[in-house]
Every structure is written in structure tokens, then in C-alpha cells.
PDB file of C-alpha atoms in Angstrom:
ATOM      1  CA  LEU A  12     -15.425  15.583 -12.380  1.00 97.00           C
ATOM      2  CA  THR A  13     -15.006  12.493 -13.298  1.00 98.00           C
ATOM      3  CA  VAL A  14     -15.663   9.065 -11.960  1.00 98.00           C
ATOM      4  CA  ASP A  15     -14.108   5.802 -12.642  1.00 98.00           C
ATOM      5  CA  TRP A  16     -15.008   2.295 -11.629  1.00 98.00           C
ATOM      6  CA  TRP A  17     -12.402   0.152 -12.938  1.00 97.00           C
ATOM      7  CA  ALA A  18     -11.635  -3.472 -12.744  1.00 98.00           C
ATOM      8  CA  ILE A  19      -8.302  -5.892 -13.425  1.00 96.00           C
ATOM      9  CA  ALA A  20      -8.334  -9.431 -13.467  1.00 97.00           C
ATOM     10  CA  ILE A  21      -5.046 -11.178 -14.060  1.00 95.00           C
ATOM     11  CA  ARG A  22      -4.052 -15.035 -14.682  1.00 94.00           C
ATOM     12  CA  ASP A  23      -1.176 -16.876 -15.427  1.00 92.00           C
ATOM     13  CA  MET A  24       0.822 -13.952 -13.739  1.00 91.00           C
ATOM     14  CA  ILE A  25       4.282 -14.423 -13.533  1.00 89.00           C
ATOM     15  CA  ALA A  26       5.426 -14.166 -10.159  1.00 85.00           C
ATOM     16  CA  ALA A  27       8.677 -14.880  -8.042  1.00 82.00           C
ATOM     17  CA  GLN A  28       7.330 -17.996  -5.201  1.00 78.00           C
ATOM     18  CA  SER A  29       6.766 -16.488  -1.638  1.00 74.00           C
ATOM     19  CA  VAL A  30       8.555 -19.063   0.792  1.00 80.00           C
ATOM     20  CA  ASP A  31       5.483 -19.009   2.472  1.00 74.00           C
ATOM     21  CA  ALA A  32       3.888 -20.282  -0.727  1.00 74.00           C
ATOM     22  CA  LEU A  33       6.260 -22.666  -1.502  1.00 79.00           C
ATOM     23  CA  TYR A  34       5.719 -24.399   2.276  1.00 80.00           C
ATOM     24  CA  THR A  35       1.566 -23.826   1.135  1.00 78.00           C
ATOM     25  CA  GLN A  36       1.762 -26.397  -1.664  1.00 79.00           C
ATOM     26  CA  CYS A  37       4.018 -28.448  -0.212  1.00 85.00           C
ATOM     27  CA  MET A  38       2.167 -29.178   2.818  1.00 84.00           C
ATOM     28  CA  SER A  39      -1.256 -28.431   1.882  1.00 83.00           C
ATOM     29  CA  PRO A  40      -4.461 -31.494   1.332  1.00 85.00           C
ATOM     30  CA  VAL A  41      -4.999 -29.324  -1.792  1.00 80.00           C
ATOM     31  CA  THR A  42      -2.028 -29.760  -3.391  1.00 81.00           C
ATOM     32  CA  ASN A  43      -0.368 -32.668  -1.829  1.00 87.00           C
ATOM     33  CA  PRO A  44      -3.187 -34.621  -0.611  1.00 88.00           C
ATOM     34  CA  GLY A  45      -1.173 -37.610   0.328  1.00 89.00           C
ATOM     35  CA  PHE A  46       1.973 -35.397   2.273  1.00 89.00           C
ATOM     36  CA  ASP A  47       4.148 -36.954   0.034  1.00 90.00           C
ATOM     37  CA  ALA A  48       7.737 -35.671   0.796  1.00 86.00           C
ATOM     38  CA  SER A  49       8.752 -35.795  -2.382  1.00 88.00           C
ATOM     39  CA  HIS A  50       6.402 -33.274  -3.908  1.00 89.00           C
ATOM     40  CA  PRO A  51       8.300 -31.616  -6.248  1.00 86.00           C
ATOM     41  CA  SER A  52       7.341 -28.369  -3.883  1.00 84.00           C
ATOM     42  CA  CYS A  53       8.868 -30.076  -0.587  1.00 87.00           C
ATOM     43  CA  VAL A  54      12.409 -31.030  -2.555  1.00 86.00           C
ATOM     44  CA  ARG A  55      12.899 -27.363  -3.046  1.00 86.00           C
ATOM     45  CA  THR A  56      13.095 -26.577   0.617  1.00 83.00           C
ATOM     46  CA  THR A  57      16.680 -28.019   2.375  1.00 84.00           C
ATOM     47  CA  ARG A  58      16.870 -29.409   5.789  1.00 81.00           C
ATOM     48  CA  ASP A  59      19.520 -30.024   8.789  1.00 83.00           C
ATOM     49  CA  PRO A  60      20.208 -33.081   8.824  1.00 83.00           C
ATOM     50  CA  VAL A  61      20.510 -33.321  11.997  1.00 86.00           C
ATOM     51  CA  ASP A  62      17.379 -31.351  13.713  1.00 84.00           C
ATOM     52  CA  GLY A  63      15.127 -31.190  10.506  1.00 79.00           C
ATOM     53  CA  LEU A  64      15.370 -26.732  10.548  1.00 81.00           C
ATOM     54  CA  GLN A  65      15.518 -25.336   7.692  1.00 75.00           C
ATOM     55  CA  THR A  66      18.508 -23.788   5.821  1.00 81.00           C
ATOM     56  CA  ALA A  67      17.252 -22.959   2.421  1.00 83.00           C
ATOM     57  CA  VAL A  68      14.487 -22.681  -0.276  1.00 84.00           C
ATOM     58  CA  ASP A  69      15.034 -23.099  -3.634  1.00 84.00           C
ATOM     59  CA  VAL A  70      12.109 -20.899  -5.578  1.00 83.00           C
ATOM     60  CA  THR A  71      11.449 -19.806  -9.164  1.00 83.00           C
ATOM     61  CA  TYR A  72       9.317 -17.791 -11.334  1.00 86.00           C
ATOM     62  CA  THR A  73       6.454 -19.372 -12.275  1.00 85.00           C
ATOM     63  CA  ASN A  74       3.091 -18.194 -13.786  1.00 89.00           C
ATOM     64  CA  GLU A  75       0.631 -19.823 -11.605  1.00 86.00           C
ATOM     65  CA  GLY A  76      -0.481 -16.294  -9.747  1.00 88.00           C
ATOM     66  CA  ALA A  77      -3.857 -14.376 -10.507  1.00 94.00           C
ATOM     67  CA  ILE A  78      -5.225 -11.123  -8.570  1.00 95.00           C
ATOM     68  CA  ASP A  79      -8.456  -9.479  -9.089  1.00 97.00           C
ATOM     69  CA  THR A  80      -9.002  -5.756  -8.082  1.00 97.00           C
ATOM     70  CA  SER A  81     -11.493  -3.480  -9.082  1.00 98.00           C
ATOM     71  CA  GLY A  82     -12.238   0.302  -7.176  1.00 98.00           C
ATOM     72  CA  VAL A  83     -13.683   3.107  -7.769  1.00 98.00           C
ATOM     73  CA  ASP A  84     -12.031   6.559  -8.832  1.00 98.00           C
ATOM     74  CA  VAL A  85     -12.930  10.124  -8.227  1.00 98.00           C
ATOM     75  CA  GLN A  86     -11.864  13.510  -9.332  1.00 98.00           C
ATOM     76  CA  LEU A  87     -12.557  16.892  -8.810  1.00 98.00           C
ATOM     77  CA  ASN A  88     -10.252  19.661 -10.485  1.00 98.00           C
ATOM     78  CA  TRP A  89     -11.366  23.611  -9.947  1.00 98.00           C
ATOM     79  CA  GLU A  90      -9.971  26.731 -10.160  1.00 97.00           C
ATOM     80  CA  ARG A  91     -11.166  30.808  -9.756  1.00 96.00           C
ATOM     81  CA  GLU A  92     -10.079  34.125 -10.116  1.00 95.00           C
ATOM     82  CA  VAL A  93      -9.265  35.537  -6.560  1.00 94.00           C
ATOM     83  CA  ALA A  94      -7.891  38.524  -5.713  1.00 91.00           C
ATOM     84  CA  ALA A  95      -5.558  39.409  -8.884  1.00 90.00           C
ATOM     85  CA  GLY A  96      -4.341  35.812  -8.591  1.00 95.00           C
ATOM     86  CA  GLN A  97      -4.991  32.151  -9.515  1.00 97.00           C
ATOM     87  CA  LEU A  98      -6.925  30.060  -6.525  1.00 97.00           C
ATOM     88  CA  SER A  99      -7.057  25.924  -7.110  1.00 98.00           C
ATOM     89  CA  LEU A 100      -8.172  22.784  -5.824  1.00 98.00           C
ATOM     90  CA  SER A 101      -7.185  19.198  -6.955  1.00 98.00           C
ATOM     91  CA  PHE A 102      -8.308  16.639  -5.153  1.00 98.00           C
ATOM     92  CA  LEU A 103      -8.525  12.700  -6.512  1.00 98.00           C
ATOM     93  CA  ALA A 104      -9.918   9.586  -4.433  1.00 98.00           C
ATOM     94  CA  THR A 105      -9.932   5.862  -4.687  1.00 98.00           C
ATOM     95  CA  VAL A 106     -11.745   3.685  -2.959  1.00 98.00           C
ATOM     96  CA  LEU A 107     -11.299  -0.114  -3.350  1.00 97.00           C
ATOM     97  CA  ASP A 108     -13.295  -2.876  -3.547  1.00 97.00           C
ATOM     98  CA  GLU A 109     -11.819  -5.874  -3.650  1.00 97.00           C
ATOM     99  CA  MET A 110      -7.849  -6.846  -3.823  1.00 97.00           C
ATOM    100  CA  ALA A 111      -7.628 -10.108  -4.103  1.00 96.00           C
ATOM    101  CA  THR A 112      -4.668 -12.872  -4.949  1.00 94.00           C
ATOM    102  CA  ARG A 113      -4.790 -16.268  -5.611  1.00 91.00           C
ATOM    103  CA  ILE A 114      -0.570 -17.892  -5.429  1.00 83.00           C
ATOM    104  CA  ALA A 115      -1.480 -20.787  -7.755  1.00 80.00           C
ATOM    105  CA  PRO A 116      -4.618 -23.252  -9.464  1.00 83.00           C
ATOM    106  CA  GLY A 117      -6.761 -24.891  -7.454  1.00 78.00           C
ATOM    107  CA  HIS A 118      -5.963 -22.971  -4.295  1.00 80.00           C
ATOM    108  CA  ALA A 119      -8.699 -19.798  -2.715  1.00 88.00           C
ATOM    109  CA  PHE A 120      -8.202 -16.293  -3.769  1.00 93.00           C
ATOM    110  CA  THR A 121      -7.385 -14.173  -0.262  1.00 93.00           C
ATOM    111  CA  GLU A 122      -8.746 -10.977   0.115  1.00 96.00           C
ATOM    112  CA  TRP A 123      -6.674  -8.091   1.491  1.00 96.00           C
ATOM    113  CA  LYS A 124      -8.731  -5.177   1.368  1.00 97.00           C
ATOM    114  CA  GLY A 125      -8.178  -3.442   4.625  1.00 95.00           C
ATOM    115  CA  THR A 126      -5.294  -4.370   5.044  1.00 94.00           C
ATOM    116  CA  SER A 127      -1.212  -4.097   4.497  1.00 91.00           C
ATOM    117  CA  GLY A 128      -0.718  -7.051   2.289  1.00 90.00           C
ATOM    118  CA  PRO A 129      -0.784  -8.524  -0.525  1.00 92.00           C
ATOM    119  CA  THR A 130       1.990 -10.549   0.337  1.00 86.00           C
ATOM    120  CA  ASP A 131       2.043 -13.622  -1.134  1.00 84.00           C
ATOM    121  CA  LEU A 132       2.470 -12.586  -4.485  1.00 84.00           C
ATOM    122  CA  SER A 133       5.729 -10.414  -5.864  1.00 81.00           C
ATOM    123  CA  GLY A 134       4.922  -7.425  -7.968  1.00 82.00           C
ATOM    124  CA  ILE A 135       2.162  -6.375  -6.669  1.00 86.00           C
ATOM    125  CA  GLU A 136       2.709  -3.445  -4.281  1.00 86.00           C
ATOM    126  CA  GLY A 137       1.449  -3.596  -0.622  1.00 88.00           C
ATOM    127  CA  GLY A 138      -1.254  -1.454   0.920  1.00 92.00           C
ATOM    128  CA  ALA A 139      -4.447  -1.935   0.152  1.00 95.00           C
ATOM    129  CA  TYR A 140      -5.957   0.793   1.538  1.00 96.00           C
ATOM    130  CA  ASP A 141     -10.028   0.687   1.504  1.00 97.00           C
ATOM    131  CA  TYR A 142      -9.729   4.538   0.187  1.00 97.00           C
ATOM    132  CA  LYS A 143      -6.748   7.106  -0.275  1.00 97.00           C
ATOM    133  CA  ILE A 144      -7.323  10.684  -0.553  1.00 98.00           C
ATOM    134  CA  SER A 145      -4.650  13.327  -1.930  1.00 98.00           C
ATOM    135  CA  THR A 146      -5.897  17.644  -2.502  1.00 98.00           C
ATOM    136  CA  THR A 147      -3.768  20.379  -3.407  1.00 98.00           C
ATOM    137  CA  LEU A 148      -5.023  23.134  -2.495  1.00 98.00           C
ATOM    138  CA  GLY A 149      -2.776  26.417  -4.232  1.00 98.00           C
ATOM    139  CA  TYR A 150      -2.910  29.618  -4.586  1.00 98.00           C
ATOM    140  CA  PHE A 151      -0.619  31.528  -7.927  1.00 97.00           C
ATOM    141  CA  ARG A 152       0.090  34.816  -8.468  1.00 95.00           C
ATOM    142  CA  PRO A 153       2.275  35.874 -11.267  1.00 90.00           C
ATOM    143  CA  GLN A 154       5.662  37.050  -8.582  1.00 92.00           C
ATOM    144  CA  TRP A 155       4.701  34.548  -5.867  1.00 95.00           C
ATOM    145  CA  ASN A 156       2.593  31.283  -5.596  1.00 97.00           C
ATOM    146  CA  VAL A 157       2.012  28.492  -2.645  1.00 97.00           C
ATOM    147  CA  THR A 158       0.260  25.087  -2.617  1.00 98.00           C
ATOM    148  CA  LEU A 159      -0.395  22.634  -0.049  1.00 98.00           C
ATOM    149  CA  SER A 160      -0.848  19.230  -0.236  1.00 98.00           C
ATOM    150  CA  TRP A 161      -3.136  16.760   1.995  1.00 98.00           C
ATOM    151  CA  ARG A 162      -2.458  12.905   1.329  1.00 97.00           C
ATOM    152  CA  ARG A 163      -5.021  10.790   3.449  1.00 97.00           C
ATOM    153  CA  LEU A 164      -4.992   6.789   3.788  1.00 96.00           C
ATOM    154  CA  SER A 165      -7.238   4.719   5.903  1.00 95.00           C
ATOM    155  CA  GLY A 166      -7.158   3.080   8.193  1.00 93.00           C
ATOM    156  CA  ILE A 167      -5.376  -0.909   8.027  1.00 92.00           C
ATOM    157  CA  ALA A 168      -4.588  -3.928   9.513  1.00 92.00           C
ATOM    158  CA  SER A 169      -1.616  -5.828   9.420  1.00 90.00           C
ATOM    159  CA  ALA A 170      -1.205  -8.283   6.781  1.00 89.00           C
ATOM    160  CA  ALA A 171      -0.246 -10.955   8.793  1.00 86.00           C
ATOM    161  CA  SER A 172      -3.944 -11.137  10.378  1.00 88.00           C
ATOM    162  CA  VAL A 173      -4.998 -12.294   6.788  1.00 90.00           C
ATOM    163  CA  LEU A 174      -2.920 -15.478   7.102  1.00 82.00           C
ATOM    164  CA  ASP A 175      -2.967 -16.240  10.229  1.00 83.00           C
ATOM    165  CA  PRO A 176      -6.142 -16.265  12.728  1.00 81.00           C
ATOM    166  CA  ASN A 177      -3.941 -16.217  15.643  1.00 84.00           C
ATOM    167  CA  ASP A 178      -2.333 -12.617  14.912  1.00 84.00           C
ATOM    168  CA  THR A 179      -2.350 -10.394  17.719  1.00 83.00           C
ATOM    169  CA  SER A 180      -1.314  -7.477  15.864  1.00 85.00           C
ATOM    170  CA  ARG A 181      -3.970  -4.405  16.355  1.00 86.00           C
ATOM    171  CA  PRO A 182      -5.184  -2.046  13.152  1.00 89.00           C
ATOM    172  CA  ALA A 183      -3.265   1.282  12.814  1.00 90.00           C
ATOM    173  CA  GLY A 184      -5.545   4.109  12.285  1.00 91.00           C
ATOM    174  CA  SER A 185      -5.765   6.182   9.830  1.00 94.00           C
ATOM    175  CA  TYR A 186      -2.895   8.385   8.523  1.00 94.00           C
ATOM    176  CA  ASP A 187      -2.655  11.984   7.350  1.00 96.00           C
ATOM    177  CA  LEU A 188       0.679  13.981   5.496  1.00 96.00           C
ATOM    178  CA  PHE A 189       1.058  17.549   4.959  1.00 98.00           C
ATOM    179  CA  ASP A 190       3.818  18.893   2.419  1.00 98.00           C
ATOM    180  CA  LEU A 191       3.928  23.056   1.026  1.00 98.00           C
ATOM    181  CA  SER A 192       5.699  24.405  -1.492  1.00 97.00           C
ATOM    182  CA  GLY A 193       6.076  27.438  -3.602  1.00 97.00           C
ATOM    183  CA  ALA A 194       8.235  29.755  -5.741  1.00 96.00           C
ATOM    184  CA  TYR A 195       8.989  33.411  -5.833  1.00 95.00           C
ATOM    185  CA  ALA A 196       9.921  35.473  -8.702  1.00 93.00           C
ATOM    186  CA  LEU A 197      13.161  37.442  -7.090  1.00 88.00           C
ATOM    187  CA  ARG A 198      13.918  39.079 -10.411  1.00 78.00           C
ATOM    188  CA  ASP A 199      13.316  37.921 -14.443  1.00 80.00           C
ATOM    189  CA  THR A 200      16.145  35.351 -14.468  1.00 86.00           C
ATOM    190  CA  TRP A 201      15.809  34.231 -10.636  1.00 92.00           C
ATOM    191  CA  LEU A 202      13.216  32.275  -9.322  1.00 93.00           C
ATOM    192  CA  LEU A 203      13.755  31.113  -5.454  1.00 95.00           C
ATOM    193  CA  ARG A 204      11.537  27.363  -4.608  1.00 95.00           C
ATOM    194  CA  TYR A 205      11.164  26.329  -1.558  1.00 95.00           C
ATOM    195  CA  GLY A 206       9.123  23.296   0.043  1.00 97.00           C
ATOM    196  CA  ILE A 207       8.569  21.261   3.560  1.00 97.00           C
ATOM    197  CA  ASP A 208       7.696  18.147   3.156  1.00 96.00           C
ATOM    198  CA  ASN A 209       5.438  16.737   6.208  1.00 96.00           C
ATOM    199  CA  VAL A 210       5.268  19.772   7.730  1.00 96.00           C
ATOM    200  CA  LEU A 211       3.283  18.494  11.146  1.00 95.00           C
ATOM    201  CA  ASP A 212       5.715  15.854  11.367  1.00 95.00           C
ATOM    202  CA  ALA A 213       3.393  12.723  11.078  1.00 94.00           C
ATOM    203  CA  GLN A 214       5.030   9.750  12.758  1.00 91.00           C
ATOM    204  CA  PRO A 215       4.701   6.346  10.503  1.00 87.00           C
ATOM    205  CA  LYS A 216       1.654   3.830  12.086  1.00 84.00           C
ATOM    206  CA  ARG A 217       2.908   1.122  13.298  1.00 80.00           C
ATOM    207  CA  THR A 218       0.873  -2.191  14.459  1.00 75.00           C
ATOM    208  CA  PHE A 219       2.558  -3.958  17.350  1.00 67.00           C
ATOM    209  CA  PRO A 220       1.292  -7.387  18.886  1.00 58.00           C
ATOM    210  CA  ASP A 221      -0.380  -7.312  21.707  1.00 53.00           C
ATOM    211  CA  ARG A 222       1.801  -8.693  23.969  1.00 51.00           C
ATOM    212  CA  HIS A 223       4.313  -6.374  22.938  1.00 48.00           C
ATOM    213  CA  VAL A 224       1.695  -3.164  24.510  1.00 47.00           C
ATOM    214  CA  GLU A 225       1.360  -5.338  27.296  1.00 47.00           C
ATOM    215  CA  ILE A 226       5.053  -5.682  28.147  1.00 45.00           C
ATOM    216  CA  LEU A 227       5.473  -1.008  27.548  1.00 46.00           C
ATOM    217  CA  LEU A 228       2.575  -0.746  29.749  1.00 47.00           C
ATOM    218  CA  ALA A 229       4.215  -3.103  32.329  1.00 48.00           C
ATOM    219  CA  ALA A 230       7.265  -1.355  32.221  1.00 48.00           C
ATOM    220  CA  MET A 231       6.002   2.167  32.625  1.00 45.00           C
TER     221      MET A 231
END
């Protein structure tokens, strides 16, 4: 049994700018106090000369990003002999304490814990689940073996709900996935392997805006 606490802090992180981050730098009073149209972030947005709508945005890599994340990993490995075979159990849980990003110096950190973010910095995998659990139960005999794996992800909110206070999406519930695999020795030189992914055919969770749900109910 092991319990590990981890904390990662990165400053001057090299990442591709997002269009949203460039817009924020152009229109935020923090980075552009006078709302100057000639601000470096503003001039990199090409607009249609007729209606003023965005046509293209010139983004690049910068080292202005930052990330703070921490959590706890709990791992348990156990096995014992059962009926002339070996029964084993492997358990791994990650509990997230913090997942915060900052797109540039002078900006506040954005907390993404419990959401499908981060989405404001490239190079960071989305899915800041409150917890993730992976459990594997196996039984091994000289001629055959079978393994059942269970993965569980906590429920999360849409990343859009972090950036938009008017976002109407609903949180997605927790997600469970079961996989079955094993092997059987036909002869000394032949080994048959098998596996079934997503045994219970669990469907992905979705975060629908409330208006979509209202439309669906009305149609029914």
C-alpha cells in the first residue's frame, strides 16, 4: 500500500495561444487598460472590412502560461493463493486537490477542478476529475487466466461553465467502464488470448445545455 501526495507548479510554460486567450488579452482592462485597438493582441485578429466580424486570428507559441496542480495517489497491490491458483487485486485512485491555470502574467488563475477543462492552455490534457479509480481483479492458473478491470471517473461539469457564468450545460454523472480479458493455453506452443472492452456497453456521458433538454422534452 502506498500513498503519495504530489504537487506540480510550472511557470513560463511554453504553450500555443488560444483564440480565447488572445481575445482576453485584447479586451481585458488588465492587459489593455485603454482598450487600444493597436494593442499587439488586437492587431493579430483579422476582421472583415464590411461587417467587422473575425475572419482569422494569428496565434503563436509563448512562455507566458502557468499551472498549479496537486493531489493524492493511493495504490494497493494484493495477492494470495486460492484453489491452486493466484488471486490478485490492484487498486489505484487519484484524488485531485487543485488544477489551476493562468494564460499570462497579470491574469488570475482559473480553477478547473471538477470540470472537463483546462481548455485555455495547450499541452494540458483535459478532464480535471475530482477522482479517478482503476481496479483490476485477476485469477491465474497454469493453463488459463482471467482478468476483470473496472475504471470509474467522477462526475464533471462542462469546462464552459468555468469561463461563462451564463452557461446552461448540466454536469455529467460519474462514469464506469468494465473490461474483461484472459488467456488459455491450448498446447505448450499455443496460447489463445481474448478480451472484451466495455463489457456493459456504457455510453459516454454528455453535458447538454438546458435548452436542448427542453426542446427534447417538448418533442416527446
